[in-house]
Amino acid sequence: MALSRRTFSALTGSTALGLALGGSGGPGAPSAYAARSVPTGPAPAPPSADGCRHTIGYDRYSLLVDGRRLVLWSGEMHPFRLPSPSLWRDVLQKMRAHGYNAVSIYVAWNYHSPAPGSYDFTGVRDLDLFLRTAAETGLYVVLRPGPYINAEVDGGGFPGWLSATRGTARTDDPTYLSHVDEWLTQVNRIVRRHLFTQGTGTVLLYQIENEYDAHPADATGRAYMSHLYKKVRSDGIDVPLFHNDKGRNGYWVPGSFDTGGEKGGWLYGFDGYPSPAQTPPDWGDYGPGGPKGGAGASPSTPGFVPEFGGGWFDPWGGAFFDGKGYAEARRTRDAAYERRFYLTNLANGLTLHNVYMTFGGTSWGWLPAPVVYTSYDYGAAIDEARNVTDKMAPMHHLGHLLQRVPDFAKLDRAADVHAEGLKVYHLTNPDTGAHVYVARNDGTDAVTTELPTDAGRVRITVPGKDARLLTTGLKLGRRTLKYSTAEPMLCLTAGRQDIALFSGRLGDMAELVLKCPVEPNVMRLDPEAAWVFDNDDNLHVNVPLGEGGLTRVLVEKGETETPLVLLFADDATAVRMFPYDTPSGTLLVYGPALLRHAELRGSEVHLTGDITETTTIEVWGPRGIDTLVWNGRTLPTRVTLSGSLMTTGLVPAAPEVRLPELGGWRMRRENPEAGPGFDDSDWTVADKRTTFSTTPVPEGRPVLFADDYGFHYGDVWYRGTFTGSTGLEEVSLAYSTGTQGLLMAWLDGEPLGAHRMPVPDRDTTIRKGSWADTAVFPVREQLRSPGRHVLSVLVRRMQRDQDGKGLDTHKAARGLTAAAFKGASPQVRWRIQGAIAPDPVRGPMNNGGLYGERQGWHLPGFRDHDWEPVSFPRTARYQGVTWYRTSFRLSVPADVDASIGLTLEDDPYRAYRAQIFLNGWNMGQYINNVGPQHTFVLPNGVLRTRGTNTLALAVLSEFTTLSGPGRVSLTLLGRASGGLPVTPV
Ligand code: GAL
């Protein structure tokens, strides 16, 4: 793929910029889109690996795909936070069905690279499979492989081994760049097989770096960005590139660094996580412009938010962080938040919109950055257990609207409009003449007022902290809307009729006025609707949006022979309306919880999807459809007056799913490393004198930092052997772990005590990224005898800090940093042991260096028959590590998708923590006395829903309190009839 063949065409003013390689005109033929002014027209068909070359251009309004306007309505998910590739398809299908046309993913360098030069894209790390699945699902991909990603993952995505290398990360340091190039080469080798431009996949946009504000205006930063740009291009990536600017500083706008003479291949993007308490910001056409103004910093490129908060991450619990659990994130950033903020974004002309997160998933194993716990649910529209939540309603509504109503792809700011108690945005499409009004209520009480529109004064009600979209002059197929107080969601043609769907809040009175130059025949097909034809040739339709589901009104004859079906739905009903394009025509399906796939075979409509509650299924589609096949079963149907095919009976709700009680536990104590006689001769001697860590090495003493000895993830053991300790009074152990770290020490097998990372001083310790402290243990007289002694120390690390500010904070030491003695000055010879070779299936971040992990006690095949039987709740007081194992059988019917979690509960005073292993997979860390997480999602694929599972808990107990486990049980988190076949991982 030669760079010289790439065609960029840069045109000036409001014209389109295009980017493509080769193109349909044959090799070398310029194919970049070059129209002078792009009219409003239908959006491009959903993308696939269709074998055709495509162009990706843009103007100031929107992206232009093959010359057609595309509003990008994208949701973020991270394949690395869902370690079961079959479930990627489940989440992607949910996104596509609910109105997204793109998925944005980070690719985490550390997840794929256990060591320099070693890269793994197999199994749960199969990026190629993810990109194929996204293309098969019909979603564009926004690819964000770093090298730095942040994302609340260990080291912000930097591999552990990078923390032990020379040179400053996120600069143009040659050593760092050589590692970066190695990573990008590996990623791009896969990505270039999936480029939308080439017709081999759906990768549409590609991000280099993330929130890079460390060197925005100096030579270092420019050289670094330029290097990344050129490297990605030279790897054959020919889609537009971009960066995600934190704080809308106007950093890295087009022209701010050297792109090797290429123009038009770079977009400006910025992110935003406004507090739900604040007034939604104007980061585009209504904003101040320039830096800080968001899109205004780059007037020639379309408004682009690569990340806009759709929830927020939750920190650990306890007094310092006070994490409250993700129900709180979902409550504060609820559906109304989404409408208020995202409609404001659209009003500001932000037509590339990615919601971070749309499915948060799980930071399993040692993936989480110190700031977060295992669940990365994020309060997102799709929860960690893959359930679609109430937050989907606005996403679904806006997503389908932007794809099915082209007027929204090109909006200009229009004359200011004022309405009492509301903030109003007024926009118009210069080509179609449609007007759009976003009326936002920033107060807490509902406002009812008259909105002066171009179609006259319209009385609307906007609930507190919510927003409403109102349109006038929209084309509804062959007819024209005068105005509607319900929000348009989609308009399509199915068979011989036009269908327009309007939605609103439950309890709203929808008022719709249709221009009808010739009086039509009107039939209300559901009793709720009322209509009247006035003297000014307007048809007025009024519908209360109740709980009864869909309301249908048929408009026939009049100005056109094509009937128009008007549909009205409250939010809960609207999320069960699914448009779907097939090669033989468009379908609209109403009823199921999810439509995964639709296909027409002659007169048969074959649908697959999920059912949660009892429902009918109704389908509008091409003429002549007469048979409905749902998940392989033909359902009896009738043809309705609205031209749909509808099941005559009800499709039953998902069946009950019974989960077994967990019992039959067996236990085994470990930490033989504490004993003086333990053979550590194969452990690594810790005697280095220099390090690349940012943590200073104490004068004259050895480097004890675990990363310097190749131990990058999880627990690490130290054994220090010494003589000459007569008079020893005290041992001080300095250590550095990240939040919630823990240290336990033994002298000659006798517990000295445990030390937990205390609440740090927010201003100093956190900023330095160290989370370091010193544990001081007095030494009892019996242990001061002459002769050889062994000091054993277990350090639970909580991973590396992110490097958000580009200060190499990921290089702060992890593990012991220094040992000091009072009353004696013994010479200590240290040995260190962490995780053994990375698990070839589960990856390098699955395990740390606990004895049980090194012996495979977490693995399903391990024989524990001679372990001691035990039952929960358990209470014991001791210091150290104990393992508990059991197995359980599940027999969930094959056509039921059950989402299951493991719940641990106990008296929160008890200071212990458990690492949870399901079939050998490290599903996260439970800290009983910190919280807030009690339920851990067990993803199907890792979990055998039809078969036997092995559960192992590695419990670290402090001596200060009694230790559990208390209650341990399986919890049903979601169920649906349908689902997808899941391949065991
Ligand atoms: C953004 C960052 C993301 C993630 C997010 C918070 O600023 O780009 O990677 O860290 O904040 O969840």
JSON list of C-alpha atoms and ligand atoms in Angstrom, two decimals, residues 76 78 81 106 144 148-153 207 210-211 244 246 271-273 307 311-313 356-357 376 378 802, ligand 1:
[
{"chain": "A", "resi": 76, "resn": "GLU", "atom": "CA", "xyz": [-17.74, 3.45, 23.37]},
{"chain": "A", "resi": 78, "resn": "HIS", "atom": "CA", "xyz": [-13.73, -1.78, 25.24]},
{"chain": "A", "resi": 81, "resn": "ARG", "atom": "CA", "xyz": [-13.34, -5.19, 29.29]},
{"chain": "A", "resi": 106, "resn": "TYR", "atom": "CA", "xyz": [-9.61, 1.82, 22.77]},
{"chain": "A", "resi": 144, "resn": "ARG", "atom": "CA", "xyz": [-8.18, 4.38, 19.35]},
{"chain": "A", "resi": 148, "resn": "TYR", "atom": "CA", "xyz": [-1.59, 6.26, 25.53]},
{"chain": "A", "resi": 149, "resn": "ILE", "atom": "CA", "xyz": [-5.27, 5.80, 26.30]},
{"chain": "A", "resi": 150, "resn": "ASN", "atom": "CA", "xyz": [-5.89, 6.68, 29.98]},
{"chain": "A", "resi": 151, "resn": "ALA", "atom": "CA", "xyz": [-9.27, 4.88, 30.30]},
{"chain": "A", "resi": 152, "resn": "GLU", "atom": "CA", "xyz": [-8.83, 4.02, 34.00]},
{"chain": "A", "resi": 153, "resn": "VAL", "atom": "CA", "xyz": [-6.59, 1.11, 33.10]},
{"chain": "A", "resi": 207, "resn": "GLN", "atom": "CA", "xyz": [-7.09, 8.30, 16.94]},
{"chain": "A", "resi": 210, "resn": "ASN", "atom": "CA", "xyz": [-5.32, 10.80, 23.93]},
{"chain": "A", "resi": 211, "resn": "GLU", "atom": "CA", "xyz": [-5.70, 14.08, 25.79]},
{"chain": "A", "resi": 244, "resn": "ASN", "atom": "CA", "xyz": [-8.90, 13.84, 21.57]},
{"chain": "A", "resi": 246, "resn": "LYS", "atom": "CA", "xyz": [-8.93, 17.44, 26.87]},
{"chain": "A", "resi": 271, "resn": "ASP", "atom": "CA", "xyz": [-13.86, 15.55, 24.89]},
{"chain": "A", "resi": 272, "resn": "GLY", "atom": "CA", "xyz": [-16.16, 16.63, 27.68]},
{"chain": "A", "resi": 273, "resn": "TYR", "atom": "CA", "xyz": [-17.49, 15.29, 30.95]},
{"chain": "A", "resi": 307, "resn": "GLU", "atom": "CA", "xyz": [-15.76, 11.29, 24.16]},
{"chain": "A", "resi": 311, "resn": "GLY", "atom": "CA", "xyz": [-21.86, 8.15, 32.88]},
{"chain": "A", "resi": 312, "resn": "TRP", "atom": "CA", "xyz": [-18.83, 8.36, 35.11]},
{"chain": "A", "resi": 313, "resn": "PHE", "atom": "CA", "xyz": [-16.36, 5.99, 36.70]},
{"chain": "A", "resi": 356, "resn": "TYR", "atom": "CA", "xyz": [-18.15, 7.25, 26.71]},
{"chain": "A", "resi": 357, "resn": "MET", "atom": "CA", "xyz": [-19.20, 4.64, 27.87]},
{"chain": "A", "resi": 376, "resn": "TYR", "atom": "CA", "xyz": [-16.42, -0.39, 34.98]},
{"chain": "A", "resi": 378, "resn": "TYR", "atom": "CA", "xyz": [-19.89, 3.44, 34.27]},
{"chain": "A", "resi": 802, "resn": "GLN", "atom": "CA", "xyz": [-2.06, 6.61, 34.65]},
{"chain": "B", "resi": 1, "resn": "GAL", "atom": "C1", "xyz": [-11.20, 10.99, 29.60]},
{"chain": "B", "resi": 1, "resn": "GAL", "atom": "C2", "xyz": [-10.18, 10.02, 29.02]},
{"chain": "B", "resi": 1, "resn": "GAL", "atom": "C3", "xyz": [-10.71, 8.60, 29.08]},
{"chain": "B", "resi": 1, "resn": "GAL", "atom": "C4", "xyz": [-11.24, 8.30, 30.45]},
{"chain": "B", "resi": 1, "resn": "GAL", "atom": "C5", "xyz": [-12.27, 9.34, 30.84]},
{"chain": "B", "resi": 1, "resn": "GAL", "atom": "C6", "xyz": [-12.84, 9.17, 32.20]},
{"chain": "B", "resi": 1, "resn": "GAL", "atom": "O1", "xyz": [-10.70, 12.21, 29.85]},
{"chain": "B", "resi": 1, "resn": "GAL", "atom": "O2", "xyz": [-9.90, 10.36, 27.70]},
{"chain": "B", "resi": 1, "resn": "GAL", "atom": "O3", "xyz": [-9.72, 7.71, 28.72]},
{"chain": "B", "resi": 1, "resn": "GAL", "atom": "O4", "xyz": [-10.19, 8.30, 31.34]},
{"chain": "B", "resi": 1, "resn": "GAL", "atom": "O5", "xyz": [-11.67, 10.59, 30.84]},
{"chain": "B", "resi": 1, "resn": "GAL", "atom": "O6", "xyz": [-13.50, 7.97, 32.33]}
]
